[in-house]
C-alpha cells in the first residue's frame, strides 16, 4: 500500500491549526440547531495535523499520472496541457468569491464573462443558440435529445428512433435509451465513414435524429456530412454533432455550415480546462435558431450593457444543472481562447493534426493502422500483429506505463480489433512525440523477442498490474467499504 | 480453441445444445477469450419469450458490454443462477458450468439453420 488513507493516518488528539479562544459568549449547539439536526455521536472525522495532511496529498499526486508530468495520448479525450494562467484567472477573488444566488445586478462582471464566452463559441460553431449548463459532453447529448423530443412533440410528430453509427461512443446509444427512443445502429463503410446506402435504409418517418461524430472516432473527417445532413433533414429529423473531436477543426471548419442542428463542445477537452481527475467538466451545447426555445433555462440575455437570466421560457426542457453550469471552468475556457486569439485557435487545431500524422507515420510500419492515409487529430492502430505473437492491446498499454507515459485509449472504437486510439494533441513537442514513438516501437520488438516482459508490465509503477475484473466485480468505493471488507489493503 | 463437435453455433458466438424439446445456450470459448474477464451477465427472468437472433441479455466484461443473441425462438425455462455470484464461470467453463439459459423450442427446425462446428470454426478463420 503506497499511501494510507486519511482515516488510517488518523491519531486521536492530532489537530490542524488551533482555534483562537472565543471572545464572544459561547452558544450551546442546542440553541443554534433544532434537536433533530444535532448528531447523537461525533462524526468519525480523521484527526490529522496540517503537515500530515499536506504530505498525504502531495504523495498521492506523485503516484498519479497527469498531463503536467508526461504525455497523455488518450484517444478521444484531448488531454492537452492546461495553461496555468487559466487557473490564475479563475482564482481572481471577484470570480472565486461570488455566490450563484447573488442577484444579477451584483454579478455583472461574471455574466459578461459568460456572454463573451458565448460569443467566441457561437463564432467557432456557427450556431446562434447556446447553453453552458451541462456538466460534460454526455449531458449535452441528453439535453439535445430531450430538446429534439420536445421539438417533434411540439409538431405533433411522434418519432421513435435515433440513428447512431457503429463507431460511436457508448454515451450516444445510452443517451438515446435514457430519453426513451430506440437506437438504430448503422455500419461504417470500408473507408471508416458513414455508409450512405445503409443510412438511407435506416432513415424513415420514425427517425427523430441522427448522432454523428465528426471527425469520427477513427480520426477520419466525414466528407459526406453535407449529404448526410440533407438526407436527415429531408426526413424531418435533426442532426446532432458529437463534438468530442472538435480539437481537429476549431476555427477551421464550422459545424453550423456542415448542416448540424445541435453540436456539443467538451470544454475540458478542446478548450483546455482540467479533466482526468482534475475536473469538474464543462459541456456547451450549441443549437440552430429554430431549436432555441427548447434550450435549458435560464437563458442569458443582454439589454444594452446589462446582463440578466431569463427564466420565462415556456418551451424550455427545464434545468439540466444548477445555476450557470461550472462557472470556474467557463472562466478558464475564455482565458484559453483569449490567450490564443482567433488565429491561434485555428493554428492549435492544425498542429494537433500535424502531431497525430507525424506519430501515425512513425508507427505505421510496426502497427497496423485501422485505415490508410492521413488522419485528423487522432488515429487508431490495431495490435492484431502483436496479438498473433500473444501480446494484446491491454499488455501494450500496461507496458507503456513503465516508460512513464499514459497509455492510449484501448478497445475503442469497438469496430477495430485490439484498438489503440492515439491522440497526442498540439501541446506535445517533437521530442515528446519521438519518445512516445520510440517506446511503442520498442514494445513491438519486445512482443516478438521478449513477450514475457510485456505480459509482466507494469513493473515500475506504484502498483503492479491490477485485477480489473475483481475491482469491477467487487466495488470498494469508500473507506467504509474498505473497512467492511476488512481487507485494509 | 475449443469448439465441441456436438454443438450448434451462431455467428455471434453463442452455442446451443438441444436436449429433447429444450435447448441450453451459452457463449463459446472463443467469445469468452475475446471478451476477457466476465464481470456480470444480465439474463431475463424465466417465462420470458425470446425470438431467434434477437438480443435477450448482455454480458459485461472488462473491455466492453455485448448483447447475447437467442439462437432459437421460445420461452426461457431456466437461467443459470450460479453466474450471479461467479460470472467467471463463463471464462472457466464456457460449455458447461458457464451455461446461461435453457429455452423451450417453439420451432425445432430453426436449429437446422444454425452453424455446425465446422462452419463456426470457418467463420472464426476471418478473426482468429
Ligand atoms: C466521442 C465521444 N463522445 C462523447 C463523449 C462524452 O463526453 P464527456 O466525457 O464529456 O461526458 C466522449 C468522452 O470521452 C467521447 O470520446
Coordinates of C-alpha atoms in Angstrom, one line a residue, chain A:
Chain A
X1 CA 0.0 0.0 0.0
X2 CA 1.9 3.1 -1.2
X3 CA -0.2 5.6 0.7
X4 CA -2.5 5.2 3.7
X5 CA -6.0 6.7 3.7
X6 CA -6.6 9.8 5.9
X7 CA -8.6 7.5 8.2
X8 CA -5.7 5.1 8.6
X9 CA -3.4 8.1 9.3
X10 CA -5.7 9.5 12.0
X11 CA -4.3 9.7 15.6
X12 CA -6.7 10.7 18.3
X13 CA -6.0 14.2 19.5
X14 CA -4.0 15.3 16.5
X15 CA -5.1 18.7 15.1
X16 CA -4.5 21.2 12.3
X17 CA -4.4 24.8 13.4
X18 CA -5.7 25.6 16.9
X19 CA -8.7 27.9 17.1
X20 CA -8.4 31.3 18.9
X21 CA -10.2 31.5 22.3
X22 CA -13.7 32.7 21.9
X23 CA -14.1 36.4 22.5
X24 CA -17.9 36.3 22.4
X25 CA -20.2 34.4 24.8
X26 CA -20.4 30.7 23.8
X27 CA -23.8 29.5 22.5
X28 CA -24.8 25.9 23.0
X29 CA -25.4 23.8 19.9
X30 CA -29.0 23.2 21.2
X31 CA -29.7 26.9 20.8
X32 CA -28.4 27.1 17.3
X33 CA -29.9 23.9 15.7
X34 CA -33.2 22.1 16.0
X35 CA -32.8 19.0 18.2
X36 CA -33.4 16.5 15.4
X37 CA -30.5 18.0 13.4
X38 CA -27.9 17.5 16.1
X39 CA -25.7 14.4 15.9
X40 CA -26.0 11.9 18.6
X41 CA -22.5 10.7 18.1
X42 CA -19.5 12.8 16.9
X43 CA -18.7 12.4 13.2
X44 CA -16.0 9.9 12.5
X45 CA -13.6 12.5 11.0
X46 CA -9.9 11.8 10.7
X47 CA -7.7 13.6 13.3
X48 CA -4.6 14.8 11.4
X49 CA -2.0 17.6 11.7
X50 CA -1.6 20.0 8.9
X51 CA 1.8 18.7 7.8
X52 CA 0.5 15.1 7.7
X53 CA -2.4 16.2 5.5
X54 CA -0.1 18.2 3.2
X55 CA 2.2 15.2 2.8
X56 CA -0.7 12.9 2.2
X57 CA -2.0 14.9 -0.8
X58 CA 1.5 15.6 -2.2
X59 CA 2.4 11.9 -2.0
X60 CA -0.9 11.0 -3.7
X61 CA -0.2 13.5 -6.5
X62 CA 3.2 11.8 -7.2
X63 CA 1.5 8.4 -7.6
X64 CA -0.8 9.7 -10.2
X65 CA -0.2 10.3 -13.9
X66 CA -1.2 13.7 -15.1
X67 CA -0.6 16.0 -18.1
X68 CA 1.9 18.1 -16.0
X69 CA 4.1 15.0 -15.7
X70 CA 4.2 13.5 -19.2
X71 CA 2.4 12.8 -22.5
X72 CA -1.2 11.6 -22.1
X73 CA -2.2 10.4 -25.6
X74 CA -5.6 9.1 -24.6
X75 CA -7.6 9.0 -27.8
X76 CA -11.0 10.8 -27.9
X77 CA -10.1 12.7 -24.7
X78 CA -7.9 15.5 -25.9
X79 CA -5.5 15.5 -22.9
X80 CA -3.8 18.8 -23.8
X81 CA -1.8 20.9 -21.4
X82 CA -3.9 23.2 -19.3
X83 CA -2.2 26.6 -19.1
X84 CA -1.8 27.7 -15.5
X85 CA -2.9 31.2 -16.5
X86 CA -6.4 29.7 -16.8
X87 CA -6.4 28.8 -13.1
X88 CA -5.0 32.1 -12.1
X89 CA -7.9 33.9 -13.7
X90 CA -10.4 31.6 -12.2
X91 CA -8.9 32.3 -8.8
X92 CA -9.4 36.1 -9.1
X93 CA -11.4 36.9 -5.9
X94 CA -14.2 38.6 -7.9
X95 CA -14.8 35.3 -9.6
X96 CA -13.9 32.8 -6.9
X97 CA -15.8 34.6 -4.2
X98 CA -19.2 35.1 -5.7
X99 CA -22.2 33.0 -4.9
X100 CA -24.6 31.9 -7.6
X101 CA -27.6 33.1 -5.5
X102 CA -26.3 36.7 -5.8
X103 CA -28.7 38.9 -7.8
X104 CA -27.8 39.6 -11.4
X105 CA -27.0 43.2 -10.6
X106 CA -24.2 42.2 -8.3
X107 CA -22.5 39.8 -10.7
X108 CA -22.5 41.7 -14.0
X109 CA -18.8 41.1 -14.4
X110 CA -19.2 37.3 -14.2
X111 CA -22.2 37.4 -16.5
X112 CA -20.1 39.5 -19.0
X113 CA -17.5 36.6 -19.0
X114 CA -20.2 34.1 -19.7
X115 CA -21.6 36.3 -22.5
X116 CA -18.2 36.8 -24.1
X117 CA -17.5 33.0 -23.9
X118 CA -20.9 32.5 -25.7
X119 CA -19.7 34.9 -28.5
X120 CA -16.5 33.1 -29.1
X121 CA -18.2 29.7 -29.2
X122 CA -21.0 30.8 -31.4
X123 CA -18.4 32.1 -33.9
X124 CA -16.5 28.8 -33.8
X125 CA -19.6 26.6 -34.1
X126 CA -21.5 28.8 -36.5
X127 CA -24.7 28.4 -34.5
X128 CA -26.7 31.1 -32.6
X129 CA -28.3 29.2 -29.6
X130 CA -26.1 28.2 -26.7
X131 CA -26.2 26.9 -23.2
X132 CA -23.3 26.3 -20.8
X133 CA -25.3 24.4 -18.2
X134 CA -24.4 20.8 -19.0
X135 CA -21.5 19.3 -16.9
X136 CA -19.9 17.4 -19.7
X137 CA -20.4 16.0 -23.2
X138 CA -22.7 13.2 -22.2
X139 CA -25.0 15.6 -20.5
X140 CA -25.1 17.8 -23.7
X141 CA -26.2 14.7 -25.6
X142 CA -29.0 14.1 -23.1
X143 CA -30.0 17.8 -23.2
X144 CA -30.1 17.7 -27.1
X145 CA -32.1 14.5 -27.4
X146 CA -34.6 15.8 -24.9
X147 CA -34.8 19.0 -26.9
X148 CA -35.3 17.0 -30.1
X149 CA -38.1 15.2 -28.5
X150 CA -39.7 18.4 -27.4
X151 CA -39.3 19.8 -30.9
X152 CA -41.0 16.8 -32.5
X153 CA -43.7 16.7 -29.9
X154 CA -44.5 20.4 -30.5
X155 CA -45.1 19.5 -34.1
X156 CA -47.5 16.7 -33.1
X157 CA -45.0 14.4 -34.7
X158 CA -44.2 11.3 -32.5
X159 CA -40.9 9.9 -33.6
X160 CA -39.2 6.9 -32.1
X161 CA -35.7 6.3 -33.4
X162 CA -32.3 7.8 -33.3
X163 CA -29.6 6.7 -35.8
X164 CA -26.1 6.0 -34.4
X165 CA -23.1 4.8 -36.4
X166 CA -21.4 1.7 -35.0
X167 CA -18.2 3.7 -34.4
X168 CA -20.0 6.0 -31.9
X169 CA -19.0 6.5 -28.3
X170 CA -21.1 4.5 -25.9
X171 CA -22.7 7.7 -24.5
X172 CA -24.6 8.1 -27.8
X173 CA -26.7 4.9 -27.6
X174 CA -27.1 5.2 -23.8
X175 CA -28.4 8.8 -24.3
X176 CA -31.0 7.5 -26.8
X177 CA -32.2 4.8 -24.4
X178 CA -32.3 7.3 -21.5
X179 CA -34.7 9.5 -23.4
X180 CA -36.9 6.6 -24.4
X181 CA -36.1 6.5 -28.1
X182 CA -34.8 3.3 -29.9
X183 CA -31.3 3.1 -31.2
X184 CA -30.9 2.2 -34.9
X185 CA -27.2 1.3 -35.4
X186 CA -25.7 1.7 -38.9
X187 CA -22.4 0.0 -40.0
X188 CA -19.4 2.0 -41.2
X189 CA -18.3 1.6 -44.8
X190 CA -14.8 0.2 -45.7
X191 CA -13.4 3.7 -45.6
X192 CA -14.4 4.0 -41.9
X193 CA -17.1 6.6 -42.7
X194 CA -20.9 6.5 -42.7
X195 CA -22.2 4.1 -45.3
X196 CA -24.7 6.3 -47.2
X197 CA -26.7 3.3 -48.5
X198 CA -27.0 1.9 -45.0
X199 CA -28.0 5.4 -43.8
X200 CA -30.7 5.7 -46.4
X201 CA -32.1 2.3 -45.5
X202 CA -32.2 3.3 -41.8
X203 CA -33.9 6.6 -42.3
X204 CA -37.7 6.6 -42.0
X205 CA -40.6 8.7 -40.8
X206 CA -39.8 7.3 -37.3
X207 CA -36.3 8.9 -37.3
X208 CA -36.1 11.7 -34.7
X209 CA -32.4 12.4 -35.1
X210 CA -29.0 11.1 -36.0
X211 CA -25.9 11.5 -33.8
X212 CA -22.7 11.8 -35.8
X213 CA -19.1 12.3 -34.5
X214 CA -17.0 14.4 -36.9
X215 CA -14.2 13.8 -37.4
X216 CA -15.3 10.3 -36.4
X217 CA -13.8 8.1 -33.7
X218 CA -11.4 6.7 -36.3
X219 CA -9.9 10.2 -36.7
X220 CA -11.4 10.5 -40.2
X221 CA -13.3 13.5 -41.4
X222 CA -16.8 12.6 -42.7
X223 CA -16.6 14.2 -46.1
X224 CA -20.2 13.3 -46.9
X225 CA -21.5 15.3 -44.0
X226 CA -23.4 17.7 -46.3
X227 CA -25.2 14.8 -48.0
X228 CA -25.9 13.2 -44.6
X229 CA -27.4 16.5 -43.3
X230 CA -29.7 16.7 -46.4
X231 CA -30.9 13.1 -46.1
X232 CA -31.7 13.6 -42.4
X233 CA -33.4 16.9 -42.9
X234 CA -35.4 15.6 -45.9
X235 CA -36.9 13.1 -43.4
X236 CA -37.8 15.8 -41.0
X237 CA -35.2 14.6 -38.5
X238 CA -32.4 16.5 -36.7
X239 CA -28.6 16.1 -37.0
X240 CA -26.5 16.1 -33.8
X241 CA -22.7 16.6 -33.7
X242 CA -20.9 14.8 -31.0
X243 CA -18.2 17.4 -30.7
X244 CA -15.7 15.3 -28.8
X245 CA -13.3 15.7 -31.7
X246 CA -13.7 19.5 -32.1
X247 CA -9.9 19.8 -31.5
X248 CA -9.4 18.7 -35.1
X249 CA -11.3 21.7 -36.6
X250 CA -11.8 24.6 -34.2
X251 CA -11.6 27.8 -36.1
X252 CA -11.0 25.8 -39.4
X253 CA -14.5 24.3 -40.2
X254 CA -17.9 25.3 -38.9
X255 CA -20.4 22.7 -37.7
X256 CA -23.2 25.1 -38.4
X257 CA -22.1 25.3 -42.1
X258 CA -21.9 21.5 -42.2
X259 CA -25.7 21.4 -41.5
X260 CA -25.7 20.3 -37.9
X261 CA -28.8 21.3 -35.8
X262 CA -27.1 20.6 -32.5
X263 CA -23.4 20.4 -31.6
X264 CA -21.7 19.9 -28.3
X265 CA -18.4 21.1 -27.0
X266 CA -16.4 19.5 -24.2
X267 CA -14.6 22.5 -22.7
X268 CA -12.5 20.0 -20.7
X269 CA -11.1 18.6 -24.0
X270 CA -11.0 21.2 -26.6
X271 CA -10.6 24.3 -24.5
X272 CA -8.0 23.1 -22.0
X273 CA -10.0 23.0 -18.8
X274 CA -8.8 20.3 -16.4
X275 CA -10.1 16.7 -16.7
X276 CA -9.0 13.2 -16.0
X277 CA -9.2 13.6 -12.2
X278 CA -8.8 17.4 -12.3
X279 CA -12.4 18.3 -13.3
X280 CA -15.2 19.3 -13.0
X281 CA -16.1 19.1 -16.7
X282 CA -17.8 21.7 -18.8
X283 CA -20.3 20.9 -21.6
X284 CA -21.6 23.5 -24.0
X285 CA -24.5 22.8 -26.3
X286 CA -24.9 25.0 -29.4
X287 CA -28.1 24.8 -31.5
X288 CA -29.7 26.2 -34.7
X289 CA -32.2 29.1 -34.3
X290 CA -35.4 27.0 -34.5
X291 CA -34.3 25.0 -31.5
X292 CA -33.5 27.9 -29.2
X293 CA -36.9 27.9 -27.5
X294 CA -36.2 24.4 -26.1
X295 CA -32.8 25.3 -24.5
X296 CA -32.5 24.7 -20.8
X297 CA -33.4 27.7 -18.7
X298 CA -32.4 30.2 -17.6
X299 CA -31.0 31.8 -20.7
X300 CA -28.5 34.7 -20.5
X301 CA -29.8 37.9 -22.2
X302 CA -28.3 41.2 -22.8
X303 CA -30.1 44.5 -22.5
X304 CA -27.7 47.3 -23.6
X305 CA -24.7 46.6 -21.3
X306 CA -26.8 44.9 -18.7
X307 CA -27.0 41.1 -18.4
X308 CA -29.8 39.1 -16.9
X309 CA -31.0 35.5 -16.7
X310 CA -34.3 34.9 -18.3
X311 CA -36.4 32.2 -16.7
X312 CA -39.6 33.0 -18.7
X313 CA -39.1 30.2 -21.2
X314 CA -42.3 28.2 -21.5
X315 CA -41.0 25.7 -24.1
X316 CA -37.7 25.1 -22.3
X317 CA -36.9 21.5 -21.4
X318 CA -36.1 22.9 -17.9
X319 CA -32.8 22.9 -16.0
X320 CA -30.1 20.3 -16.5
X321 CA -27.6 21.6 -13.9
X322 CA -27.8 24.1 -11.1
X323 CA -27.1 27.7 -11.7
X324 CA -24.8 28.5 -14.7
X325 CA -23.0 25.2 -15.1
X326 CA -19.5 25.0 -13.7
X327 CA -18.6 28.7 -13.8
X328 CA -14.9 28.4 -12.8
X329 CA -14.5 26.2 -15.9
X330 CA -16.1 28.8 -18.1
X331 CA -13.6 31.4 -16.9
X332 CA -10.7 29.0 -17.8
X333 CA -12.1 28.3 -21.2
X334 CA -12.5 32.0 -22.1
X335 CA -9.0 32.7 -20.8
X336 CA -7.6 30.0 -23.1
X337 CA -9.4 31.4 -26.1
X338 CA -8.3 34.9 -25.3
X339 CA -4.7 33.8 -24.9
X340 CA -4.7 32.0 -28.3
X341 CA -6.7 34.7 -30.1
X342 CA -8.8 33.9 -33.1
X343 CA -5.9 32.9 -35.4
X344 CA -4.2 30.9 -32.6
X345 CA -7.3 28.7 -32.2
X346 CA -7.1 27.5 -35.8
X347 CA -3.4 27.1 -35.5
X348 CA -3.8 24.9 -32.4
X349 CA -6.1 22.5 -34.4
X350 CA -3.6 22.5 -37.4
X351 CA -0.8 21.5 -35.0
X352 CA -2.9 18.8 -33.4
X353 CA -3.5 17.3 -36.8
X354 CA 0.2 17.6 -37.7
X355 CA 1.3 15.9 -34.5
X356 CA -1.1 13.0 -35.0
X357 CA 0.0 12.4 -38.6
X358 CA 3.7 12.5 -37.5
X359 CA 3.1 9.8 -34.9
X360 CA 1.0 7.8 -37.3
X361 CA 3.8 7.9 -39.9
X362 CA 6.3 6.8 -37.3
X363 CA 4.2 3.8 -36.1
X364 CA 2.5 2.5 -39.2
X365 CA 5.2 0.0 -40.2
X366 CA 5.1 -1.7 -36.8
X367 CA 1.4 -1.5 -36.1
X368 CA -1.5 -2.0 -38.5
X369 CA -3.4 1.3 -39.0
X370 CA -7.2 1.0 -39.0
X371 CA -7.2 3.0 -42.2
X372 CA -4.6 4.1 -44.7
X373 CA -3.9 7.7 -45.5
X374 CA -3.7 10.9 -43.4
X375 CA -5.8 11.3 -40.2
X376 CA -7.2 14.3 -38.4
X377 CA -6.1 14.9 -34.8
X378 CA -6.0 11.2 -33.8
X379 CA -5.7 7.8 -35.3
X380 CA -6.5 4.2 -34.5
X381 CA -4.0 1.4 -34.7
X382 CA -4.7 -2.3 -34.3
X383 CA -2.5 -4.6 -32.2
X384 CA -3.6 -7.5 -34.4
X385 CA 0.0 -8.3 -35.5
X386 CA 1.2 -8.2 -31.9
X387 CA -1.7 -10.3 -30.7
X388 CA -0.7 -13.0 -33.1
X389 CA 2.5 -13.1 -31.0
X390 CA 0.4 -13.3 -27.8
X391 CA 0.7 -9.6 -26.9
X392 CA -2.7 -7.8 -26.7
X393 CA -3.6 -4.1 -26.7
X394 CA -4.0 -4.3 -23.0
X395 CA -0.5 -5.6 -22.5
X396 CA 0.9 -2.8 -24.7
X397 CA -1.0 -0.2 -22.7
X398 CA 0.4 -1.6 -19.4
X399 CA 4.0 -1.7 -20.7
X400 CA 3.8 2.0 -21.8
X401 CA 3.3 2.9 -18.1
X402 CA 6.8 1.6 -17.4
X403 CA 8.1 4.4 -19.7
X404 CA 6.3 7.0 -17.6
X405 CA 3.7 7.6 -20.3
X406 CA 0.0 7.4 -20.2
X407 CA -1.5 4.7 -22.4
X408 CA -3.7 5.4 -25.4
X409 CA -7.4 4.5 -25.3
X410 CA -7.8 0.8 -25.9
X411 CA -10.6 -1.4 -27.2
X412 CA -12.5 1.7 -28.6
X413 CA -13.9 2.2 -31.2
X414 CA -15.4 -1.3 -31.0
X415 CA -15.2 -1.8 -34.7
X416 CA -11.4 -2.1 -34.7
X417 CA -9.9 -5.3 -33.4
X418 CA -7.4 -4.7 -30.5
X419 CA -7.8 -1.0 -31.0
X420 CA -5.2 1.5 -29.7
X421 CA -6.6 5.0 -30.2
X422 CA -3.9 7.7 -30.1
X423 CA -4.4 11.4 -29.7
X424 CA -1.2 13.3 -29.0
X425 CA -2.7 16.9 -29.0
X426 CA -0.9 20.0 -30.2
X427 CA 0.9 20.6 -26.8
X428 CA 3.5 17.9 -27.2
X429 CA 6.9 18.8 -28.6
X430 CA 8.6 16.8 -31.3
X431 CA 10.9 15.4 -28.6
X432 CA 7.9 14.1 -26.6
X433 CA 6.3 12.6 -29.7
X434 CA 9.5 10.8 -30.6
X435 CA 9.9 9.4 -27.1
X436 CA 6.4 8.0 -27.3
X437 CA 7.0 6.5 -30.8
X438 CA 10.3 5.0 -29.6
X439 CA 8.6 3.4 -26.7
X440 CA 5.8 2.0 -28.9
X441 CA 8.4 0.6 -31.3
X442 CA 10.4 -1.0 -28.5
X443 CA 7.3 -2.6 -27.2
X444 CA 6.6 -4.0 -30.7
X445 CA 10.1 -5.5 -30.7
X446 CA 9.6 -6.9 -27.2
X447 CA 6.3 -8.6 -28.4
X448 CA 8.5 -10.7 -30.7
X449 CA 11.7 -11.1 -28.7
X450 CA 10.6 -10.9 -25.0
X451 CA 6.8 -11.1 -24.7
X452 CA 7.0 -12.1 -21.0
X453 CA 8.4 -8.7 -20.3
X454 CA 5.3 -7.1 -21.8
X455 CA 3.0 -9.5 -20.0
X456 CA 4.7 -8.7 -16.7
X457 CA 4.2 -4.9 -17.1
X458 CA 4.0 -2.6 -15.4
X459 CA 6.9 -3.1 -13.1
X460 CA 7.9 0.5 -12.4
X461 CA 4.6 1.9 -11.3
X462 CA 3.5 2.4 -7.6
X463 CA 1.2 -0.6 -8.1
X464 CA 1.7 -3.5 -10.5
X465 CA -1.0 -4.9 -12.9
X466 CA -4.3 -4.5 -11.1
X467 CA -7.0 -7.2 -11.1
X468 CA -9.5 -5.2 -13.1
X469 CA -12.1 -7.9 -13.1
X470 CA -12.1 -8.3 -9.4
X471 CA -12.2 -4.5 -9.0
X472 CA -15.3 -4.4 -11.2
X473 CA -17.0 -7.4 -9.6
X474 CA -16.3 -6.2 -6.0
X475 CA -16.8 -2.5 -5.9
X476 CA -14.9 -0.8 -3.0
X477 CA -15.6 2.8 -3.4
X478 CA -15.1 4.4 0.0
X479 CA -13.1 3.8 3.2
X480 CA -16.3 2.4 4.8
X481 CA -16.4 -0.3 2.0
X482 CA -12.8 -0.9 2.7
X483 CA -13.4 -1.4 6.4
X484 CA -16.4 -3.6 5.8
X485 CA -14.2 -5.7 3.5
X486 CA -11.7 -6.0 6.4
X487 CA -9.0 -6.1 3.7
X488 CA -7.2 -3.0 4.8
X489 CA -5.1 -3.0 1.6

